[in-house]
Structure formats: structure tokens, C-alpha cells
Amino acid sequence: MNLHTFQRLVRAGKTGLFLLGLVTAGMAYASGDAAVAEAAAGVAKAPVDPAIFYAIAVTMSVGSLSAGFAVGKVGAAAMGAAAEKPELLGKAIAFVGLGEGIALFGFLVSLFLVFKI
């Protein structure tokens, strides 16, 4: 394994730890918020499966990371094409918007999961 591969693995590990921290913090906030809402309403609800919070976090993170990857690749290609032929810029920006739609779909699915709770 060369140094570049090792550096990429370390970077991926740091990103994974960061995402794990975000998921844990989100679950702690959501479970605390639900307990406060139940206490204020005075109504006992059925217990919520904690796996739904993992599903929401994974949906948002995969959608956002995928959109970032798509926009990065397509945006770079669009700017390269626009540098050679400026009349292609309008068509190329539409493809960048399609890549951004991935994040929107991930957000909508996670929003539907939130309202399922």
C-alpha cells in the first residue's frame, strides 16, 4: 500500500467518524426532543424504534454525498466544455441541476420518514 492510498483511507476514516458523530448527535437530540414533547402533551405514545433515526441519517447523508460527487464531476466537465464552446453553458448547467436533484430526493425521503414517526 503506497502513501497516497493510506492517506485516502485515513481521510475516509475521519469522514466516517464525523458522520457517526452527526448521527449520534441527531439521535440524542431527537430522542430528547420527543421526551419533552410527550411530557408537555401529557400523552404517552408508543415507543419509537431508534432504527428510524439511523434510516433518516443514512438517507440524508448518502443523498447529500452522492449529490456532491455528481455536481463535482458534472460541474467540472460543464466548465471545461463551456471554456471551449461558450454556447454549451446553458445546456451543461441543466445537468448540474439534475445532479443536485439527488440531494432533493434524499431530503424528501428523509422528510417522509420523519413524519412517519
PDB file of C-alpha atoms in Angstrom:
ATOM      1  CA  MET A   1       0.000   0.000   0.000  1.00  0.00           C
ATOM      2  CA  ASN A   2       1.506   3.306  -1.020  1.00  0.00           C
ATOM      3  CA  LEU A   3       1.320   6.592   0.858  1.00  0.00           C
ATOM      4  CA  HIS A   4      -1.441   8.065  -1.304  1.00  0.00           C
ATOM      5  CA  THR A   5      -3.741   5.087  -0.679  1.00  0.00           C
ATOM      6  CA  PHE A   6      -3.050   5.274   3.044  1.00  0.00           C
ATOM      7  CA  GLN A   7      -3.861   8.989   3.121  1.00  0.00           C
ATOM      8  CA  ARG A   8      -7.144   8.322   1.324  1.00  0.00           C
ATOM      9  CA  LEU A   9      -8.034   5.625   3.855  1.00  0.00           C
ATOM     10  CA  VAL A  10      -7.273   7.955   6.757  1.00  0.00           C
ATOM     11  CA  ARG A  11      -9.395  10.685   5.179  1.00  0.00           C
ATOM     12  CA  ALA A  12     -12.276   8.221   4.651  1.00  0.00           C
ATOM     13  CA  GLY A  13     -11.984   7.087   8.278  1.00  0.00           C
ATOM     14  CA  LYS A  14     -12.136  10.665   9.536  1.00  0.00           C
ATOM     15  CA  THR A  15     -15.200  11.303   7.381  1.00  0.00           C
ATOM     16  CA  GLY A  16     -16.846   8.157   8.718  1.00  0.00           C
ATOM     17  CA  LEU A  17     -16.185   9.186  12.310  1.00  0.00           C
ATOM     18  CA  PHE A  18     -17.591  12.644  11.598  1.00  0.00           C
ATOM     19  CA  LEU A  19     -20.761  11.170  10.083  1.00  0.00           C
ATOM     20  CA  LEU A  20     -21.101   8.758  13.004  1.00  0.00           C
ATOM     21  CA  GLY A  21     -20.882  11.723  15.379  1.00  0.00           C
ATOM     22  CA  LEU A  22     -23.576  13.553  13.419  1.00  0.00           C
ATOM     23  CA  VAL A  23     -25.860  10.515  13.529  1.00  0.00           C
ATOM     24  CA  THR A  24     -25.299  10.070  17.270  1.00  0.00           C
ATOM     25  CA  ALA A  25     -25.913  13.750  17.988  1.00  0.00           C
ATOM     26  CA  GLY A  26     -29.054  13.717  15.845  1.00  0.00           C
ATOM     27  CA  MET A  27     -30.414  10.679  17.630  1.00  0.00           C
ATOM     28  CA  ALA A  28     -29.698  12.195  21.042  1.00  0.00           C
ATOM     29  CA  TYR A  29     -31.391  15.441  20.063  1.00  0.00           C
ATOM     30  CA  ALA A  30     -34.381  13.699  18.527  1.00  0.00           C
ATOM     31  CA  SER A  31     -34.937  11.368  21.458  1.00  0.00           C
ATOM     32  CA  GLY A  32     -34.633  14.223  23.960  1.00  0.00           C
ATOM     33  CA  ASP A  33     -36.994  16.371  21.922  1.00  0.00           C
ATOM     34  CA  ALA A  34     -39.593  13.585  21.764  1.00  0.00           C
ATOM     35  CA  ALA A  35     -39.437  13.102  25.536  1.00  0.00           C
ATOM     36  CA  VAL A  36     -40.007  16.827  26.126  1.00  0.00           C
ATOM     37  CA  ALA A  37     -42.934  16.852  23.707  1.00  0.00           C
ATOM     38  CA  GLU A  38     -44.533  13.836  25.397  1.00  0.00           C
ATOM     39  CA  ALA A  39     -44.121  15.379  28.835  1.00  0.00           C
ATOM     40  CA  ALA A  40     -45.637  18.664  27.672  1.00  0.00           C
ATOM     41  CA  ALA A  41     -48.583  16.964  26.000  1.00  0.00           C
ATOM     42  CA  GLY A  42     -49.183  14.560  28.853  1.00  0.00           C
ATOM     43  CA  VAL A  43     -49.850  11.789  26.392  1.00  0.00           C
ATOM     44  CA  ALA A  44     -47.924   8.546  26.323  1.00  0.00           C
ATOM     45  CA  LYS A  45     -47.002   7.471  22.806  1.00  0.00           C
ATOM     46  CA  ALA A  46     -45.851   4.100  21.607  1.00  0.00           C
ATOM     47  CA  PRO A  47     -42.074   3.780  21.769  1.00  0.00           C
ATOM     48  CA  VAL A  48     -40.289   4.811  18.607  1.00  0.00           C
ATOM     49  CA  ASP A  49     -37.876   2.372  17.025  1.00  0.00           C
ATOM     50  CA  PRO A  50     -34.419   4.006  17.088  1.00  0.00           C
ATOM     51  CA  ALA A  51     -33.600   2.433  13.724  1.00  0.00           C
ATOM     52  CA  ILE A  52     -35.778   5.065  12.042  1.00  0.00           C
ATOM     53  CA  PHE A  53     -33.278   7.735  13.094  1.00  0.00           C
ATOM     54  CA  TYR A  54     -30.472   5.740  11.520  1.00  0.00           C
ATOM     55  CA  ALA A  55     -32.545   5.438   8.345  1.00  0.00           C
ATOM     56  CA  ILE A  56     -33.109   9.194   8.265  1.00  0.00           C
ATOM     57  CA  ALA A  57     -29.414   9.923   8.823  1.00  0.00           C
ATOM     58  CA  VAL A  58     -28.280   7.432   6.196  1.00  0.00           C
ATOM     59  CA  THR A  59     -30.800   8.720   3.657  1.00  0.00           C
ATOM     60  CA  MET A  60     -29.715  12.334   4.101  1.00  0.00           C
ATOM     61  CA  SER A  61     -26.004  11.580   4.184  1.00  0.00           C
ATOM     62  CA  VAL A  62     -25.992   9.253   1.149  1.00  0.00           C
ATOM     63  CA  GLY A  63     -28.177  11.664  -0.820  1.00  0.00           C
ATOM     64  CA  SER A  64     -26.003  14.651   0.034  1.00  0.00           C
ATOM     65  CA  LEU A  65     -22.712  12.880  -0.600  1.00  0.00           C
ATOM     66  CA  SER A  66     -23.992  11.492  -3.904  1.00  0.00           C
ATOM     67  CA  ALA A  67     -25.182  14.914  -4.996  1.00  0.00           C
ATOM     68  CA  GLY A  68     -21.853  16.457  -4.051  1.00  0.00           C
ATOM     69  CA  PHE A  69     -19.991  13.839  -6.060  1.00  0.00           C
ATOM     70  CA  ALA A  70     -22.299  14.263  -9.068  1.00  0.00           C
ATOM     71  CA  VAL A  71     -22.167  18.053  -9.019  1.00  0.00           C
ATOM     72  CA  GLY A  72     -18.386  17.985  -8.659  1.00  0.00           C
ATOM     73  CA  LYS A  73     -17.879  15.710 -11.652  1.00  0.00           C
ATOM     74  CA  VAL A  74     -20.571  17.220 -13.878  1.00  0.00           C
ATOM     75  CA  GLY A  75     -19.708  20.800 -12.880  1.00  0.00           C
ATOM     76  CA  ALA A  76     -16.055  20.324 -13.761  1.00  0.00           C
ATOM     77  CA  ALA A  77     -16.991  18.826 -17.118  1.00  0.00           C
ATOM     78  CA  ALA A  78     -19.513  21.621 -17.745  1.00  0.00           C
ATOM     79  CA  MET A  79     -16.957  24.336 -17.075  1.00  0.00           C
ATOM     80  CA  GLY A  80     -14.441  22.559 -19.313  1.00  0.00           C
ATOM     81  CA  ALA A  81     -16.971  22.360 -22.121  1.00  0.00           C
ATOM     82  CA  ALA A  82     -18.002  25.992 -21.606  1.00  0.00           C
ATOM     83  CA  ALA A  83     -14.376  27.087 -21.838  1.00  0.00           C
ATOM     84  CA  GLU A  84     -14.121  25.567 -25.292  1.00  0.00           C
ATOM     85  CA  LYS A  85     -17.644  26.367 -26.528  1.00  0.00           C
ATOM     86  CA  PRO A  86     -19.447  29.092 -24.514  1.00  0.00           C
ATOM     87  CA  GLU A  87     -22.796  28.289 -26.160  1.00  0.00           C
ATOM     88  CA  LEU A  88     -22.883  24.939 -24.297  1.00  0.00           C
ATOM     89  CA  LEU A  89     -23.000  26.556 -20.851  1.00  0.00           C
ATOM     90  CA  GLY A  90     -26.811  26.667 -20.590  1.00  0.00           C
ATOM     91  CA  LYS A  91     -27.198  23.002 -21.508  1.00  0.00           C
ATOM     92  CA  ALA A  92     -24.394  21.960 -19.178  1.00  0.00           C
ATOM     93  CA  ILE A  93     -25.825  23.807 -16.169  1.00  0.00           C
ATOM     94  CA  ALA A  94     -29.060  21.832 -16.598  1.00  0.00           C
ATOM     95  CA  PHE A  95     -27.090  18.626 -15.997  1.00  0.00           C
ATOM     96  CA  VAL A  96     -25.597  20.115 -12.834  1.00  0.00           C
ATOM     97  CA  GLY A  97     -29.169  20.749 -11.658  1.00  0.00           C
ATOM     98  CA  LEU A  98     -30.019  17.095 -12.290  1.00  0.00           C
ATOM     99  CA  GLY A  99     -27.162  16.101 -10.029  1.00  0.00           C
ATOM    100  CA  GLU A 100     -28.478  18.447  -7.349  1.00  0.00           C
ATOM    101  CA  GLY A 101     -31.853  16.722  -7.621  1.00  0.00           C
ATOM    102  CA  ILE A 102     -30.301  13.682  -5.945  1.00  0.00           C
ATOM    103  CA  ALA A 103     -29.943  15.686  -2.726  1.00  0.00           C
ATOM    104  CA  LEU A 104     -33.535  16.875  -3.036  1.00  0.00           C
ATOM    105  CA  PHE A 105     -34.819  13.302  -3.340  1.00  0.00           C
ATOM    106  CA  GLY A 106     -32.768  12.242  -0.312  1.00  0.00           C
ATOM    107  CA  PHE A 107     -34.189  15.156   1.648  1.00  0.00           C
ATOM    108  CA  LEU A 108     -37.767  14.315   0.666  1.00  0.00           C
ATOM    109  CA  VAL A 109     -37.397  10.651   1.607  1.00  0.00           C
ATOM    110  CA  SER A 110     -35.919  11.584   4.988  1.00  0.00           C
ATOM    111  CA  LEU A 111     -38.721  14.117   5.496  1.00  0.00           C
ATOM    112  CA  PHE A 112     -41.286  11.389   4.827  1.00  0.00           C
ATOM    113  CA  LEU A 113     -39.508   9.193   7.366  1.00  0.00           C
ATOM    114  CA  VAL A 114     -39.610  11.989   9.947  1.00  0.00           C
ATOM    115  CA  PHE A 115     -43.354  12.391   9.537  1.00  0.00           C
ATOM    116  CA  LYS A 116     -43.793   8.613   9.825  1.00  0.00           C
ATOM    117  CA  ILE A 117     -42.639   8.856  13.451  1.00  0.00           C
TER     118      ILE A 117
END
